[in-house]
Tab-separated table of C-alpha atoms in Angstrom:
chain	number	residue	atom	x	y	z
K	263	UNK	CA	-68.446	6.053	-4.321
K	264	UNK	CA	-71.147	3.815	-3.384
K	265	UNK	CA	-71.992	3.000	-6.947
K	266	UNK	CA	-68.024	2.435	-7.783
K	267	UNK	CA	-67.979	0.103	-4.780
K	268	UNK	CA	-70.678	-2.077	-5.979
K	269	UNK	CA	-69.149	-2.269	-9.565
K	270	UNK	CA	-65.787	-3.072	-8.077
K	271	UNK	CA	-67.395	-5.939	-6.204
K	272	UNK	CA	-69.113	-7.379	-9.028
K	273	UNK	CA	-66.308	-7.117	-11.197
K	274	UNK	CA	-64.052	-9.005	-8.806
K	275	UNK	CA	-66.698	-11.872	-8.207
K	276	UNK	CA	-66.580	-12.244	-12.084
K	277	UNK	CA	-62.997	-12.466	-12.289
K	278	UNK	CA	-63.099	-15.044	-9.576
K	279	UNK	CA	-65.466	-17.056	-11.762
K	280	UNK	CA	-62.954	-16.460	-14.792
K	281	UNK	CA	-60.058	-17.885	-13.097
K	282	UNK	CA	-61.764	-20.363	-10.525
K	283	UNK	CA	-61.202	-23.404	-12.920
K	284	UNK	CA	-59.233	-23.436	-16.277
K	285	UNK	CA	-62.273	-25.205	-17.755
K	286	UNK	CA	-64.589	-22.301	-17.156
K	287	UNK	CA	-64.532	-21.526	-20.877
K	288	UNK	CA	-66.257	-24.571	-21.648
K	289	UNK	CA	-69.314	-23.400	-19.571
K	290	UNK	CA	-69.623	-19.978	-21.452
K	291	UNK	CA	-70.598	-19.936	-25.030
K	292	UNK	CA	-69.795	-17.483	-27.764
K	293	UNK	CA	-73.213	-15.874	-27.419
K	294	UNK	CA	-72.733	-15.104	-23.740
K	295	UNK	CA	-69.240	-13.250	-24.419
K	296	UNK	CA	-71.215	-11.252	-26.965
K	297	UNK	CA	-73.856	-10.421	-24.635
K	298	UNK	CA	-71.289	-9.317	-22.151
K	299	UNK	CA	-69.539	-7.301	-24.523
K	300	UNK	CA	-72.789	-5.440	-25.845
K	301	UNK	CA	-73.464	-4.650	-22.266
K	302	UNK	CA	-70.159	-3.165	-21.718
K	303	UNK	CA	-70.593	-1.003	-24.627
K	304	UNK	CA	-74.197	0.067	-23.645
K	305	UNK	CA	-73.022	1.310	-20.159
K	306	UNK	CA	-70.440	3.395	-21.813
K	307	UNK	CA	-73.346	5.519	-23.583
K	308	UNK	CA	-74.369	7.367	-20.220
K	309	UNK	CA	-70.643	8.253	-19.392
K	310	UNK	CA	-70.063	9.543	-22.954
K	311	UNK	CA	-73.173	11.589	-22.435
K	312	UNK	CA	-71.688	13.333	-19.408
K	313	UNK	CA	-69.938	16.468	-19.659
K	314	UNK	CA	-66.022	16.373	-18.896
K	315	UNK	CA	-65.176	17.720	-15.418
K	316	UNK	CA	-63.576	21.012	-14.823
K	317	UNK	CA	-60.308	19.558	-14.076
K	318	UNK	CA	-60.241	16.893	-16.457
K	319	UNK	CA	-57.199	16.631	-18.694
K	320	UNK	CA	-59.449	16.335	-21.894
K	321	UNK	CA	-59.615	20.157	-21.957
K	322	UNK	CA	-55.876	20.368	-22.268
K	323	UNK	CA	-56.243	17.782	-25.213
K	324	UNK	CA	-58.593	20.062	-27.032
K	325	UNK	CA	-56.302	23.112	-26.428
K	326	UNK	CA	-53.086	21.303	-27.505
K	327	UNK	CA	-54.759	20.097	-30.661
K	328	UNK	CA	-56.167	23.585	-31.466
K	329	UNK	CA	-52.961	25.234	-30.955
K	330	UNK	CA	-51.521	22.762	-33.591
K	331	UNK	CA	-54.115	23.718	-36.012
K	332	UNK	CA	-53.687	27.488	-35.574
K	333	UNK	CA	-49.845	27.015	-36.219
K	334	UNK	CA	-48.726	27.209	-32.651
K	335	UNK	CA	-46.350	24.721	-30.850
K	336	UNK	CA	-48.066	23.476	-27.566
K	337	UNK	CA	-44.708	22.935	-25.927
K	338	UNK	CA	-44.004	26.672	-26.171
K	339	UNK	CA	-47.338	28.552	-25.523
K	340	UNK	CA	-48.590	28.858	-21.948
K	341	UNK	CA	-52.319	28.781	-21.740
K	342	UNK	CA	-52.382	31.481	-19.335
K	343	UNK	CA	-50.512	34.066	-21.362
K	344	UNK	CA	-52.602	37.024	-22.123
K	345	UNK	CA	-51.161	37.139	-25.563
K	346	UNK	CA	-53.080	33.816	-26.304
K	347	UNK	CA	-56.341	34.837	-24.527
K	348	UNK	CA	-58.088	35.198	-28.022
K	349	UNK	CA	-57.085	31.671	-28.959
K	350	UNK	CA	-59.334	30.053	-26.203
K	351	UNK	CA	-62.699	28.505	-26.646
K	352	UNK	CA	-65.466	27.921	-23.779
K	353	UNK	CA	-63.980	24.424	-23.387
K	354	UNK	CA	-60.328	25.406	-22.903
K	355	UNK	CA	-60.706	28.578	-20.931
K	356	UNK	CA	-60.452	26.841	-17.583
K	357	UNK	CA	-58.370	23.945	-18.324
K	358	UNK	CA	-55.996	22.865	-15.225
K	359	UNK	CA	-52.413	23.982	-14.664
K	360	UNK	CA	-52.795	26.833	-17.198
K	361	UNK	CA	-49.504	28.456	-16.152
K	362	UNK	CA	-47.642	25.279	-17.680
K	363	UNK	CA	-47.270	24.299	-21.337
K	364	UNK	CA	-48.082	20.824	-22.664
K	365	UNK	CA	-46.199	17.633	-21.138
K	366	UNK	CA	-47.572	15.299	-23.564
K	367	UNK	CA	-45.107	13.604	-25.973
K	368	UNK	CA	-45.508	13.898	-29.818
K	369	UNK	CA	-47.495	10.789	-30.505
K	370	UNK	CA	-50.133	12.076	-28.192
K	371	UNK	CA	-50.116	15.648	-29.557
K	372	UNK	CA	-50.601	14.489	-33.066
K	373	UNK	CA	-53.580	12.402	-31.830
K	374	UNK	CA	-55.040	15.556	-30.492
K	375	UNK	CA	-54.630	17.214	-33.789
K	376	UNK	CA	-56.103	14.635	-35.791
K	377	UNK	CA	-59.275	14.464	-33.767
K	378	UNK	CA	-59.775	18.107	-33.337
K	379	UNK	CA	-59.350	18.248	-37.071
K	380	UNK	CA	-62.441	16.347	-37.355
K	381	UNK	CA	-64.526	18.166	-34.534
K	382	UNK	CA	-62.779	20.309	-32.083
K	383	UNK	CA	-64.599	19.247	-28.699
K	384	UNK	CA	-64.369	17.118	-25.656
K	385	UNK	CA	-67.003	14.942	-26.810
K	386	UNK	CA	-65.196	14.046	-30.080
K	387	UNK	CA	-62.129	12.967	-28.162
K	388	UNK	CA	-63.902	10.897	-25.526
K	389	UNK	CA	-65.765	9.042	-28.759
K	390	UNK	CA	-62.116	8.661	-30.344
K	391	UNK	CA	-60.877	7.111	-27.168
K	392	UNK	CA	-63.993	4.760	-26.864
K	393	UNK	CA	-63.195	3.640	-30.298
K	394	UNK	CA	-59.680	2.838	-29.236
K	395	UNK	CA	-61.206	0.686	-26.360
K	396	UNK	CA	-63.292	-1.079	-28.804
K	397	UNK	CA	-60.119	-1.852	-30.833
K	398	UNK	CA	-58.431	-3.340	-27.890
K	399	UNK	CA	-61.308	-5.670	-27.476
K	400	UNK	CA	-60.945	-7.111	-31.100
K	401	UNK	CA	-57.246	-7.336	-30.720
K	402	UNK	CA	-57.554	-9.252	-27.353
K	403	UNK	CA	-60.244	-11.441	-29.006
K	404	UNK	CA	-57.617	-12.356	-31.873
K	405	UNK	CA	-54.948	-12.914	-29.057
K	406	UNK	CA	-57.055	-14.820	-26.470
K	407	UNK	CA	-59.049	-17.184	-29.012
K	408	UNK	CA	-57.531	-20.872	-28.915
K	409	UNK	CA	-55.225	-20.212	-25.898
K	410	UNK	CA	-56.592	-18.706	-22.568
K	411	UNK	CA	-60.095	-18.509	-23.762
K	412	UNK	CA	-62.137	-15.682	-25.488
K	413	UNK	CA	-64.091	-15.193	-22.476
K	414	UNK	CA	-61.284	-13.486	-20.728
K	415	UNK	CA	-61.868	-10.498	-22.777
K	416	UNK	CA	-64.595	-9.682	-20.454
K	417	UNK	CA	-61.797	-9.337	-17.930
K	418	UNK	CA	-60.764	-6.175	-19.657
K	419	UNK	CA	-64.166	-4.864	-21.163
K	420	UNK	CA	-65.888	-5.118	-17.670
K	421	UNK	CA	-63.326	-3.230	-15.528
K	422	UNK	CA	-65.220	-0.153	-14.118
K	423	UNK	CA	-62.237	2.014	-14.849
K	424	UNK	CA	-62.761	2.061	-18.575
K	425	UNK	CA	-66.262	3.619	-18.291
K	426	UNK	CA	-64.957	6.226	-15.926
K	427	UNK	CA	-61.728	7.185	-17.433
K	428	UNK	CA	-62.267	6.596	-21.203
K	429	UNK	CA	-65.825	7.376	-21.871
K	430	UNK	CA	-66.153	9.419	-18.730
K	431	UNK	CA	-63.398	11.668	-18.246
K	432	UNK	CA	-61.396	10.871	-21.392
K	433	UNK	CA	-57.684	10.162	-21.067
K	434	UNK	CA	-55.039	9.602	-23.755
K	435	UNK	CA	-53.662	6.416	-21.848
K	436	UNK	CA	-56.186	4.170	-23.670
K	437	UNK	CA	-54.506	5.202	-27.134
K	438	UNK	CA	-51.038	4.016	-25.737
K	439	UNK	CA	-52.518	1.025	-24.219
K	440	UNK	CA	-54.000	-0.019	-27.807
K	441	UNK	CA	-50.593	0.705	-29.599
K	442	UNK	CA	-48.734	-1.421	-26.690
K	443	UNK	CA	-51.188	-4.377	-27.029
K	444	UNK	CA	-50.629	-4.290	-30.765
K	445	UNK	CA	-47.081	-4.506	-30.351
K	446	UNK	CA	-47.418	-7.336	-27.867
K	447	UNK	CA	-49.553	-9.315	-30.175
K	448	UNK	CA	-46.976	-8.758	-32.981
K	449	UNK	CA	-44.169	-9.872	-30.768
K	450	UNK	CA	-46.005	-13.251	-30.019
K	451	UNK	CA	-46.361	-13.799	-33.616
K	452	UNK	CA	-42.826	-12.764	-34.305
K	453	UNK	CA	-43.953	-9.695	-36.326
K	454	UNK	CA	-40.680	-8.165	-35.266
K	455	UNK	CA	-40.878	-4.682	-37.140
K	456	UNK	CA	-44.404	-4.063	-36.274
K	457	UNK	CA	-43.678	-5.135	-32.666
K	458	UNK	CA	-40.602	-2.600	-32.574
K	459	UNK	CA	-42.748	0.514	-34.146
K	460	UNK	CA	-45.854	-0.279	-32.070
K	461	UNK	CA	-43.675	-0.100	-28.655
K	462	UNK	CA	-42.175	3.251	-30.038
K	463	UNK	CA	-45.594	4.635	-30.988
K	464	UNK	CA	-46.579	3.614	-27.232
K	465	UNK	CA	-43.704	5.519	-25.965
K	466	UNK	CA	-44.792	8.402	-28.062
K	467	UNK	CA	-48.014	8.783	-26.288
K	468	UNK	CA	-46.554	8.273	-22.882
K	469	UNK	CA	-43.101	7.256	-21.575
K	470	UNK	CA	-44.311	4.354	-19.013
K	471	UNK	CA	-43.738	1.485	-21.381
K	472	UNK	CA	-39.921	2.155	-21.514
K	473	UNK	CA	-39.505	-0.262	-18.748
K	474	UNK	CA	-40.806	-3.102	-21.047
K	475	UNK	CA	-37.599	-2.795	-23.366
K	476	UNK	CA	-35.870	-6.083	-21.661
K	477	UNK	CA	-39.104	-8.213	-22.856
K	478	UNK	CA	-37.942	-7.086	-26.518
K	479	UNK	CA	-34.252	-8.109	-26.286
K	480	UNK	CA	-33.292	-10.506	-28.871
K	481	UNK	CA	-36.866	-10.816	-29.731
K	482	UNK	CA	-36.685	-7.987	-32.274
K	483	UNK	CA	-33.619	-7.053	-34.483
K	484	UNK	CA	-31.435	-3.955	-34.432
K	485	UNK	CA	-32.807	-2.588	-37.619
K	486	UNK	CA	-36.355	-3.087	-36.231
K	487	UNK	CA	-35.319	-1.099	-33.308
K	488	UNK	CA	-33.506	1.552	-35.428
K	489	UNK	CA	-36.926	1.860	-37.714
K	490	UNK	CA	-38.907	2.344	-34.313
K	491	UNK	CA	-36.353	5.096	-33.334
K	492	UNK	CA	-36.711	6.882	-36.723
K	493	UNK	CA	-40.496	6.769	-36.576
K	494	UNK	CA	-40.553	8.215	-33.176
K	495	UNK	CA	-37.922	10.887	-34.253
K	496	UNK	CA	-40.182	11.756	-37.144
K	497	UNK	CA	-43.220	12.428	-34.823
K	498	UNK	CA	-41.100	15.258	-33.054
K	499	UNK	CA	-40.063	17.247	-36.170
K	500	UNK	CA	-43.138	19.401	-36.338
K	501	UNK	CA	-42.449	20.526	-32.472
K	502	UNK	CA	-38.499	21.050	-32.686
K	503	UNK	CA	-37.492	24.220	-31.059
K	504	UNK	CA	-34.308	25.866	-32.415
K	505	UNK	CA	-33.174	21.932	-33.199
K	506	UNK	CA	-34.062	20.835	-29.672
K	507	UNK	CA	-36.481	17.851	-28.741
K	508	UNK	CA	-39.071	19.694	-26.691
K	509	UNK	CA	-40.210	18.233	-23.502
K	510	UNK	CA	-42.809	21.123	-22.416
K	511	UNK	CA	-43.610	20.934	-18.657
K	512	UNK	CA	-42.241	17.565	-18.197
K	513	UNK	CA	-39.535	18.669	-15.926
K	514	UNK	CA	-41.971	20.623	-13.590
K	515	UNK	CA	-44.050	17.329	-13.547
K	516	UNK	CA	-41.346	15.197	-12.137
K	517	UNK	CA	-40.373	17.832	-9.708
K	518	UNK	CA	-43.393	19.149	-8.418
K	519	UNK	CA	-46.360	16.856	-9.112
K	520	UNK	CA	-47.429	14.349	-6.100
K	521	UNK	CA	-50.537	12.328	-5.674
K	522	UNK	CA	-51.143	8.537	-4.400
K	523	UNK	CA	-47.211	7.700	-4.552
K	524	UNK	CA	-46.554	6.454	-0.883
K	525	UNK	CA	-43.112	4.627	-1.941
K	526	UNK	CA	-41.924	7.864	-3.768
K	527	UNK	CA	-43.250	10.051	-0.606
K	528	UNK	CA	-41.310	7.834	1.841
K	529	UNK	CA	-38.079	7.823	-0.260
K	530	UNK	CA	-38.370	11.665	-1.034
K	531	UNK	CA	-37.185	12.367	2.395
K	532	UNK	CA	-33.780	11.022	1.695
K	533	UNK	CA	-33.184	11.470	-2.055
K	534	UNK	CA	-34.124	14.264	-4.736
K	535	UNK	CA	-37.020	13.502	-6.956
K	536	UNK	CA	-35.029	13.205	-10.313
K	537	UNK	CA	-33.221	10.445	-8.575
K	538	UNK	CA	-36.449	8.571	-7.425
K	539	UNK	CA	-37.998	8.720	-10.843
K	540	UNK	CA	-34.852	7.041	-12.135
K	541	UNK	CA	-35.253	4.368	-9.638
K	542	UNK	CA	-39.063	3.894	-10.472
K	543	UNK	CA	-37.926	3.325	-13.975
K	544	UNK	CA	-35.029	0.961	-12.776
K	545	UNK	CA	-37.439	-1.014	-10.676
K	546	UNK	CA	-39.613	-1.763	-13.826
K	547	UNK	CA	-36.726	-2.577	-16.033
K	548	UNK	CA	-35.422	-4.942	-13.624
K	549	UNK	CA	-38.854	-6.552	-13.230
K	550	UNK	CA	-38.931	-6.970	-16.891
K	551	UNK	CA	-35.446	-8.307	-17.152
K	552	UNK	CA	-36.211	-11.024	-14.546
K	553	UNK	CA	-39.293	-11.901	-16.485
K	554	UNK	CA	-37.571	-12.152	-19.567
K	555	UNK	CA	-35.184	-14.780	-17.933
K	556	UNK	CA	-37.915	-16.555	-16.073
K	557	UNK	CA	-40.266	-17.007	-18.685
K	558	UNK	CA	-38.595	-17.618	-22.028
K	559	UNK	CA	-41.928	-18.082	-23.746
K	560	UNK	CA	-43.504	-14.813	-24.077
K	561	UNK	CA	-47.251	-14.509	-22.683
K	562	UNK	CA	-49.250	-10.985	-22.739
K	563	UNK	CA	-49.748	-10.946	-18.928
K	564	UNK	CA	-45.953	-10.369	-18.325
K	565	UNK	CA	-46.336	-6.732	-19.810
K	566	UNK	CA	-48.394	-5.846	-16.807
K	567	UNK	CA	-45.961	-6.451	-14.024
K	568	UNK	CA	-42.793	-4.198	-15.107
K	569	UNK	CA	-45.389	-1.289	-15.642
K	570	UNK	CA	-47.159	-1.915	-12.374
K	571	UNK	CA	-43.913	-2.034	-10.513
K	572	UNK	CA	-42.733	1.126	-12.005
K	573	UNK	CA	-46.048	2.795	-10.976
K	574	UNK	CA	-45.737	1.639	-7.441
K	575	UNK	CA	-42.733	3.612	-7.170
K	576	UNK	CA	-43.727	6.656	-9.169
K	577	UNK	CA	-44.517	10.263	-7.772
K	578	UNK	CA	-48.023	10.132	-9.276
K	579	UNK	CA	-50.396	7.225	-9.667
K	580	UNK	CA	-53.768	8.721	-10.913
K	581	UNK	CA	-56.420	5.688	-11.558
K	582	UNK	CA	-56.240	6.449	-15.202
K	583	UNK	CA	-52.563	5.374	-15.371
K	584	UNK	CA	-53.788	1.814	-14.802
K	585	UNK	CA	-55.353	1.899	-18.160
K	586	UNK	CA	-51.897	0.949	-19.528
K	587	UNK	CA	-52.311	-2.448	-17.543
K	588	UNK	CA	-55.828	-3.510	-18.387
K	589	UNK	CA	-55.164	-5.111	-21.602
K	590	UNK	CA	-52.776	-7.535	-20.186
K	591	UNK	CA	-54.819	-8.819	-17.073
K	592	UNK	CA	-55.970	-11.928	-18.528
K	593	UNK	CA	-54.590	-14.648	-16.336
K	594	UNK	CA	-54.642	-15.474	-12.424
K	595	UNK	CA	-50.896	-14.540	-12.297
K	596	UNK	CA	-52.198	-10.754	-12.505
K	597	UNK	CA	-54.667	-10.970	-9.685
K	598	UNK	CA	-53.029	-8.513	-7.326
K	599	UNK	CA	-52.900	-5.839	-10.243
K	600	UNK	CA	-56.759	-6.439	-11.050
K	601	UNK	CA	-57.210	-6.004	-7.366
K	602	UNK	CA	-55.256	-2.599	-7.432
K	603	UNK	CA	-57.617	-1.509	-10.391
K	604	UNK	CA	-60.287	-1.733	-8.144
K	605	UNK	CA	-58.773	-0.663	-4.755
K	606	UNK	CA	-57.619	2.650	-6.327
K	607	UNK	CA	-61.342	3.833	-6.553
K	608	UNK	CA	-61.023	5.672	-3.021
K	609	UNK	CA	-58.739	8.292	-4.600
K	610	UNK	CA	-61.631	9.581	-6.172
K	611	UNK	CA	-62.546	11.328	-3.011
K	612	UNK	CA	-59.888	13.953	-3.827
K	613	UNK	CA	-62.164	14.958	-6.602
K	614	UNK	CA	-65.204	15.117	-4.273
K	615	UNK	CA	-63.144	17.055	-1.978
K	616	UNK	CA	-62.573	19.579	-4.836
K	617	UNK	CA	-66.085	20.061	-5.642
K	618	UNK	CA	-66.519	21.184	-2.067
K	619	UNK	CA	-63.972	23.864	-2.486
K	620	UNK	CA	-60.918	22.422	-0.671
K	621	UNK	CA	-57.579	22.763	-2.397
K	622	UNK	CA	-55.632	19.801	-4.208
K	623	UNK	CA	-53.607	18.310	-1.784
K	624	UNK	CA	-52.693	14.859	-0.240
K	625	UNK	CA	-55.089	12.129	0.240
K	626	UNK	CA	-56.445	11.313	3.445
K	627	UNK	CA	-54.298	8.397	5.102
K	628	UNK	CA	-57.372	6.141	5.249
K	629	UNK	CA	-57.503	6.173	1.294
K	630	UNK	CA	-54.203	4.910	0.918
K	631	UNK	CA	-54.277	2.497	3.708
K	632	UNK	CA	-57.513	1.065	2.052
K	633	UNK	CA	-55.959	1.143	-1.411
K	634	UNK	CA	-52.615	-0.477	-0.813
K	635	UNK	CA	-53.672	-2.507	2.221
K	636	UNK	CA	-56.247	-4.467	0.226
K	637	UNK	CA	-53.290	-5.398	-2.326
K	638	UNK	CA	-50.917	-6.165	0.464
K	639	UNK	CA	-53.287	-8.539	2.406
K	640	UNK	CA	-54.053	-10.275	-0.866
K	641	UNK	CA	-50.632	-10.805	-1.629
K	642	UNK	CA	-49.986	-12.463	1.928
K	643	UNK	CA	-52.896	-14.584	1.587
K	644	UNK	CA	-51.608	-15.738	-2.246
K	645	UNK	CA	-48.199	-16.258	-0.718
K	646	UNK	CA	-49.412	-18.446	2.371
K	647	UNK	CA	-51.386	-20.462	-0.092
K	648	UNK	CA	-48.636	-21.545	-2.129
K	649	UNK	CA	-46.517	-22.802	0.722
K	650	UNK	CA	-46.788	-26.458	0.681
K	651	UNK	CA	-47.766	-28.103	3.895
K	652	UNK	CA	-45.287	-30.292	5.607
K	653	UNK	CA	-46.216	-33.958	5.742
K	654	UNK	CA	-47.660	-35.334	8.965
K	655	UNK	CA	-45.363	-37.346	10.897
K	656	UNK	CA	-46.234	-41.273	10.575
K	657	UNK	CA	-46.558	-43.223	13.951
K	658	UNK	CA	-44.743	-46.316	14.218
K	659	UNK	CA	-46.599	-49.451	14.890
K	660	UNK	CA	-43.448	-51.758	15.777
């Protein structure tokens, strides 16, 4: 936690320099950007060498990929079923939530299948995720060059969450973030078919980007949307169960899983979870609709706010969920979200408590107060600075 605190402070100070003046890029050479990217790559090496934690989802990824290669459906097979005991390997034997089938959409499943076909291990998956992270860097460099400044790629590459949750724990969210960034870049260039298919593939990794649909309204053609729907539909064909689209344990996730969601926890006292999940999606859609009308000219940073608004109301907000936001945090308008990617670090205390033998449960109140309190205070400060001062009354000399 001490190391994370230092890394977070250093990162925020760097962000402050990046956004302090619009002419900062004139003082930073291409060589400095390259050195910064090399450093970001180097400090991923040690995280890659670390073994995945016992509770990390990457063990489930290996299991899902293994099942597909053996001809089983991960949406049906339950890992703890004695009938499949012989299918386990040392890396999958103690995966989390063994009494539930997989909740991951078809795009994620096919990614697991592809990587484990090359090498069936958590390390291979982590390497694949890091490759996706590097691909994001190259797409961002192309997107930022000549506009906001190529140096802003370091706002992505230096975020401590990347080393922890991509090279360290290994999470599929970085694959979805890459596909979504490709879609956004295509939308900026008016490559409408690629933009639509990219969004569809991102949705096939996780469903969070559904809230961005209003940003694509009238920017892609109906035939492009139909193509994207067809591509996503084809991804599900190998997993169909008696003609039905499988969802695995997604319903159980919505009904029972809770972590770091204060808005959801407050509203859960008066409304059922299914309604509140719908509300979280609605909040994201409304935010995207407002941004669509308020900012006719598309900018990558507008992709972050709808997803952030939806996550704020979600029942579960794990730190790696914020990986979806990182490629789009390249302007001062996203400072609050950037702060959130750092203030969420105290939630890692739950994993520390797990190593001490304590059961999984709600976070200590001080953790959530620190996480969301920092963002709230920063929001108030920014709002106060934007309030124009009233002109001082002039004294009459007559």
